[in-house]
């Protein structure tokens, strides 16, 4: 089972970027934690980050047909990218939207996700553990035989 973990603009700056909001972990740290957990769960994780909306959409179009689920932190694309939402809605795959910070407790413009209507569920405000929770949920739902 393959799960795509996609990160949008500026998430490559984690660890240096507004650490009090996003935490000290780098994106590489989060990727390593996810790969370790994926190993325990017996699932394959393909980890991807881009600062370019078009590259993210190309990645989804290329990889989604051979994947079983998607975890995505779209960064600021969350708040305005209808083309990303359309790309996610193209495939009949469960998508979990993750935000490190609580987007509902910050600036007003962050409180709207145009991606949310195309996803199964959203995790917001749980830091890096939000990605782990999303992976656990997808693995449990996609492979109920693991008994989790
Ligand atoms: C974010 C929240 C977005 O508003 C912001 O633009 C990000 C990160 C989060 O993980 O909390 O880049 O998606």
PDB file of C-alpha atoms and ligand atoms in Angstrom:
ATOM      1  CA  UNK A   1       0.000   0.000   0.000  1.00  0.00           C
ATOM      2  CA  UNK A   2       1.418   3.381  -1.021  1.00  0.00           C
ATOM      3  CA  UNK A   3       0.589   6.673   0.679  1.00  0.00           C
ATOM      4  CA  UNK A   4       1.656  10.015  -0.769  1.00  0.00           C
ATOM      5  CA  UNK A   5       2.708  12.659   1.755  1.00  0.00           C
ATOM      6  CA  UNK A   6       2.723  16.046   0.032  1.00  0.00           C
ATOM      7  CA  UNK A   7       3.950  19.353   1.423  1.00  0.00           C
ATOM      8  CA  UNK A   8       3.354  22.710  -0.200  1.00  0.00           C
ATOM      9  CA  UNK A   9       5.160  26.058  -0.312  1.00  0.00           C
ATOM     10  CA  UNK A  10       7.552  27.097   2.462  1.00  0.00           C
ATOM     11  CA  UNK A  11       7.284  23.824   4.367  1.00  0.00           C
ATOM     12  CA  UNK A  12      10.889  23.123   3.309  1.00  0.00           C
ATOM     13  CA  UNK A  13      11.741  25.949   5.741  1.00  0.00           C
ATOM     14  CA  UNK A  14      10.382  24.144   8.808  1.00  0.00           C
ATOM     15  CA  UNK A  15      12.806  24.319  11.725  1.00  0.00           C
ATOM     16  CA  UNK A  16      13.808  27.855  10.702  1.00  0.00           C
ATOM     17  CA  UNK A  17      10.379  29.300   9.986  1.00  0.00           C
ATOM     18  CA  UNK A  18       8.230  30.734  12.814  1.00  0.00           C
ATOM     19  CA  UNK A  19       9.347  28.010  15.182  1.00  0.00           C
ATOM     20  CA  UNK A  20       6.924  29.069  17.915  1.00  0.00           C
ATOM     21  CA  UNK A  21       4.046  28.389  15.502  1.00  0.00           C
ATOM     22  CA  UNK A  22       5.307  25.427  13.470  1.00  0.00           C
ATOM     23  CA  UNK A  23       7.712  23.759  15.894  1.00  0.00           C
ATOM     24  CA  UNK A  24      11.455  23.060  15.771  1.00  0.00           C
ATOM     25  CA  UNK A  25      11.277  19.929  13.631  1.00  0.00           C
ATOM     26  CA  UNK A  26      12.531  20.168  10.067  1.00  0.00           C
ATOM     27  CA  UNK A  27      10.603  18.654   7.186  1.00  0.00           C
ATOM     28  CA  UNK A  28      13.328  16.026   6.997  1.00  0.00           C
ATOM     29  CA  UNK A  29      12.704  15.162  10.677  1.00  0.00           C
ATOM     30  CA  UNK A  30       8.997  14.731   9.938  1.00  0.00           C
ATOM     31  CA  UNK A  31       9.762  12.639   6.866  1.00  0.00           C
ATOM     32  CA  UNK A  32      12.048  10.373   8.892  1.00  0.00           C
ATOM     33  CA  UNK A  33       9.432   9.919  11.631  1.00  0.00           C
ATOM     34  CA  UNK A  34       6.826   9.061   9.003  1.00  0.00           C
ATOM     35  CA  UNK A  35       9.108   6.565   7.249  1.00  0.00           C
ATOM     36  CA  UNK A  36       9.797   4.851  10.569  1.00  0.00           C
ATOM     37  CA  UNK A  37       6.095   4.620  11.379  1.00  0.00           C
ATOM     38  CA  UNK A  38       5.315   3.486   7.838  1.00  0.00           C
ATOM     39  CA  UNK A  39       7.805   0.652   8.301  1.00  0.00           C
ATOM     40  CA  UNK A  40       6.035  -0.429  11.490  1.00  0.00           C
ATOM     41  CA  UNK A  41       2.678  -0.307   9.719  1.00  0.00           C
ATOM     42  CA  UNK A  42       3.949  -2.093   6.638  1.00  0.00           C
ATOM     43  CA  UNK A  43       3.011   0.711   4.265  1.00  0.00           C
ATOM     44  CA  UNK A  44       5.082   2.621   1.738  1.00  0.00           C
ATOM     45  CA  UNK A  45       5.303   6.410   2.024  1.00  0.00           C
ATOM     46  CA  UNK A  46       6.338   8.637  -0.874  1.00  0.00           C
ATOM     47  CA  UNK A  47       7.340  11.996   0.574  1.00  0.00           C
ATOM     48  CA  UNK A  48       7.254  15.126  -1.606  1.00  0.00           C
ATOM     49  CA  UNK A  49       7.615  18.877  -1.175  1.00  0.00           C
ATOM     50  CA  UNK A  50       7.445  21.704  -3.674  1.00  0.00           C
ATOM     51  CA  UNK A  51       7.095  25.449  -3.603  1.00  0.00           C
ATOM     52  CA  UNK A  52       5.350  25.327  -6.959  1.00  0.00           C
ATOM     53  CA  UNK A  53       1.611  24.744  -7.295  1.00  0.00           C
ATOM     54  CA  UNK A  54       1.997  23.309 -10.798  1.00  0.00           C
ATOM     55  CA  UNK A  55       4.680  20.850  -9.719  1.00  0.00           C
ATOM     56  CA  UNK A  56       2.449  19.614  -6.891  1.00  0.00           C
ATOM     57  CA  UNK A  57      -0.434  19.104  -9.310  1.00  0.00           C
ATOM     58  CA  UNK A  58       1.860  17.294 -11.767  1.00  0.00           C
ATOM     59  CA  UNK A  59       3.042  15.077  -8.894  1.00  0.00           C
ATOM     60  CA  UNK A  60      -0.539  14.220  -7.907  1.00  0.00           C
ATOM     61  CA  UNK A  61      -1.521  13.444 -11.502  1.00  0.00           C
ATOM     62  CA  UNK A  62       1.554  11.233 -11.923  1.00  0.00           C
ATOM     63  CA  UNK A  63       1.542   9.405  -8.591  1.00  0.00           C
ATOM     64  CA  UNK A  64      -2.086   9.178  -7.471  1.00  0.00           C
ATOM     65  CA  UNK A  65      -3.037   6.389  -9.917  1.00  0.00           C
ATOM     66  CA  UNK A  66      -0.605   4.030  -8.163  1.00  0.00           C
ATOM     67  CA  UNK A  67      -1.347   5.216  -4.586  1.00  0.00           C
ATOM     68  CA  UNK A  68      -4.020   4.288  -2.082  1.00  0.00           C
ATOM     69  CA  UNK A  69      -4.177   7.477  -0.022  1.00  0.00           C
ATOM     70  CA  UNK A  70      -2.855  11.025   0.276  1.00  0.00           C
ATOM     71  CA  UNK A  71      -1.746  13.135   3.237  1.00  0.00           C
ATOM     72  CA  UNK A  72      -1.294  16.771   2.268  1.00  0.00           C
ATOM     73  CA  UNK A  73      -0.218  19.938   3.987  1.00  0.00           C
ATOM     74  CA  UNK A  74      -0.818  22.427   1.198  1.00  0.00           C
ATOM     75  CA  UNK A  75       0.760  25.377   3.061  1.00  0.00           C
ATOM     76  CA  UNK A  76      -0.770  28.659   1.934  1.00  0.00           C
ATOM     77  CA  UNK A  77      -2.236  26.941  -1.163  1.00  0.00           C
ATOM     78  CA  UNK A  78      -4.842  25.749   1.349  1.00  0.00           C
ATOM     79  CA  UNK A  79      -6.460  29.123   1.268  1.00  0.00           C
ATOM     80  CA  UNK A  80      -6.765  29.804  -2.464  1.00  0.00           C
ATOM     81  CA  UNK A  81      -5.762  26.943  -4.752  1.00  0.00           C
ATOM     82  CA  UNK A  82      -8.846  25.699  -6.569  1.00  0.00           C
ATOM     83  CA  UNK A  83      -6.595  23.904  -9.039  1.00  0.00           C
ATOM     84  CA  UNK A  84      -5.040  21.876  -6.215  1.00  0.00           C
ATOM     85  CA  UNK A  85      -8.499  21.031  -4.923  1.00  0.00           C
ATOM     86  CA  UNK A  86      -9.555  19.926  -8.421  1.00  0.00           C
ATOM     87  CA  UNK A  87      -6.414  17.784  -8.724  1.00  0.00           C
ATOM     88  CA  UNK A  88      -7.189  16.036  -5.427  1.00  0.00           C
ATOM     89  CA  UNK A  89     -10.836  15.541  -6.411  1.00  0.00           C
ATOM     90  CA  UNK A  90      -9.810  13.891  -9.698  1.00  0.00           C
ATOM     91  CA  UNK A  91      -8.854  10.636  -8.010  1.00  0.00           C
ATOM     92  CA  UNK A  92     -11.031   8.408  -5.910  1.00  0.00           C
ATOM     93  CA  UNK A  93      -8.551   8.333  -3.030  1.00  0.00           C
ATOM     94  CA  UNK A  94      -8.925   9.202   0.650  1.00  0.00           C
ATOM     95  CA  UNK A  95      -7.139  12.494   1.332  1.00  0.00           C
ATOM     96  CA  UNK A  96      -6.262  13.813   4.789  1.00  0.00           C
ATOM     97  CA  UNK A  97      -5.408  17.513   5.036  1.00  0.00           C
ATOM     98  CA  UNK A  98      -2.865  18.303   7.746  1.00  0.00           C
ATOM     99  CA  UNK A  99      -1.827  21.631   9.245  1.00  0.00           C
ATOM    100  CA  UNK A 100       0.835  21.950  11.891  1.00  0.00           C
ATOM    101  CA  UNK A 101      -0.816  25.055  13.327  1.00  0.00           C
ATOM    102  CA  UNK A 102      -4.465  25.589  14.168  1.00  0.00           C
ATOM    103  CA  UNK A 103      -5.561  27.534  11.088  1.00  0.00           C
ATOM    104  CA  UNK A 104      -8.789  28.545  12.870  1.00  0.00           C
ATOM    105  CA  UNK A 105      -6.949  30.311  15.689  1.00  0.00           C
ATOM    106  CA  UNK A 106      -4.759  32.588  13.553  1.00  0.00           C
ATOM    107  CA  UNK A 107      -5.362  35.323  10.957  1.00  0.00           C
ATOM    108  CA  UNK A 108      -8.875  35.398   9.546  1.00  0.00           C
ATOM    109  CA  UNK A 109      -7.709  34.553   6.011  1.00  0.00           C
ATOM    110  CA  UNK A 110      -6.190  31.287   7.228  1.00  0.00           C
ATOM    111  CA  UNK A 111      -9.482  30.064   8.628  1.00  0.00           C
ATOM    112  CA  UNK A 112     -10.778  29.159   5.165  1.00  0.00           C
ATOM    113  CA  UNK A 113      -9.566  26.025   3.406  1.00  0.00           C
ATOM    114  CA  UNK A 114     -10.665  25.690  -0.205  1.00  0.00           C
ATOM    115  CA  UNK A 115      -9.135  22.187  -0.111  1.00  0.00           C
ATOM    116  CA  UNK A 116     -11.304  20.902   2.732  1.00  0.00           C
ATOM    117  CA  UNK A 117     -14.396  20.041   0.622  1.00  0.00           C
ATOM    118  CA  UNK A 118     -12.245  17.588  -1.382  1.00  0.00           C
ATOM    119  CA  UNK A 119     -10.813  15.722   1.610  1.00  0.00           C
ATOM    120  CA  UNK A 120     -11.940  12.948   3.896  1.00  0.00           C
ATOM    121  CA  UNK A 121     -10.868  14.837   6.999  1.00  0.00           C
ATOM    122  CA  UNK A 122      -8.597  17.516   8.365  1.00  0.00           C
ATOM    123  CA  UNK A 123      -6.118  17.661  11.249  1.00  0.00           C
ATOM    124  CA  UNK A 124      -5.141  21.161  12.328  1.00  0.00           C
ATOM    125  CA  UNK A 125      -3.033  22.329  15.254  1.00  0.00           C
ATOM    126  CA  UNK A 126      -1.411  19.088  16.403  1.00  0.00           C
ATOM    127  CA  UNK A 127       2.067  19.874  15.064  1.00  0.00           C
ATOM    128  CA  UNK A 128       4.137  17.071  13.493  1.00  0.00           C
ATOM    129  CA  UNK A 129       1.990  14.492  15.284  1.00  0.00           C
ATOM    130  CA  UNK A 130      -0.856  15.433  12.960  1.00  0.00           C
ATOM    131  CA  UNK A 131       1.009  13.708  10.104  1.00  0.00           C
ATOM    132  CA  UNK A 132       1.488  10.600  12.228  1.00  0.00           C
ATOM    133  CA  UNK A 133      -2.181  10.502  13.173  1.00  0.00           C
ATOM    134  CA  UNK A 134      -3.145  10.854   9.518  1.00  0.00           C
ATOM    135  CA  UNK A 135      -0.855   7.967   8.558  1.00  0.00           C
ATOM    136  CA  UNK A 136      -2.291   5.758  11.305  1.00  0.00           C
ATOM    137  CA  UNK A 137      -5.845   6.513  10.155  1.00  0.00           C
ATOM    138  CA  UNK A 138      -5.147   5.786   6.489  1.00  0.00           C
ATOM    139  CA  UNK A 139      -3.238   2.583   7.259  1.00  0.00           C
ATOM    140  CA  UNK A 140      -6.016   1.357   9.574  1.00  0.00           C
ATOM    141  CA  UNK A 141      -8.768   2.160   7.097  1.00  0.00           C
ATOM    142  CA  UNK A 142      -7.001   0.841   4.037  1.00  0.00           C
ATOM    143  CA  UNK A 143      -5.740  -2.361   5.656  1.00  0.00           C
ATOM    144  CA  UNK A 144      -8.251  -3.292   8.353  1.00  0.00           C
ATOM    145  CA  UNK A 145      -6.641  -6.729   8.546  1.00  0.00           C
ATOM    146  CA  UNK A 146      -3.855  -5.156  10.594  1.00  0.00           C
ATOM    147  CA  UNK A 147      -6.501  -5.034  13.332  1.00  0.00           C
ATOM    148  CA  UNK A 148      -5.836  -1.437  14.346  1.00  0.00           C
TER     149      UNK A 148
HETATM  150  C1  LIG B   1       0.111  25.608   7.424  1.00  0.00           C
HETATM  151  C2  LIG B   1      -0.847  26.779   7.681  1.00  0.00           C
HETATM  152  C3  LIG B   1      -0.910  27.699   6.474  1.00  0.00           C
HETATM  153  O1  LIG B   1      -1.789  28.794   6.730  1.00  0.00           O
HETATM  154  C4  LIG B   1       0.460  28.259   6.157  1.00  0.00           C
HETATM  155  O2  LIG B   1       0.407  29.059   4.997  1.00  0.00           O
HETATM  156  C5  LIG B   1       1.494  27.195   6.037  1.00  0.00           C
HETATM  157  C6  LIG B   1       1.487  26.095   6.996  1.00  0.00           C
HETATM  158  C7  LIG B   1       0.308  24.738   8.692  1.00  0.00           C
HETATM  159  O3  LIG B   1       0.871  23.667   8.546  1.00  0.00           O
HETATM  160  O4  LIG B   1      -0.070  25.147   9.784  1.00  0.00           O
HETATM  161  O5  LIG B   1       2.402  27.276   5.210  1.00  0.00           O
HETATM  162  O6  LIG B   1      -0.435  24.784   6.413  1.00  0.00           O
END
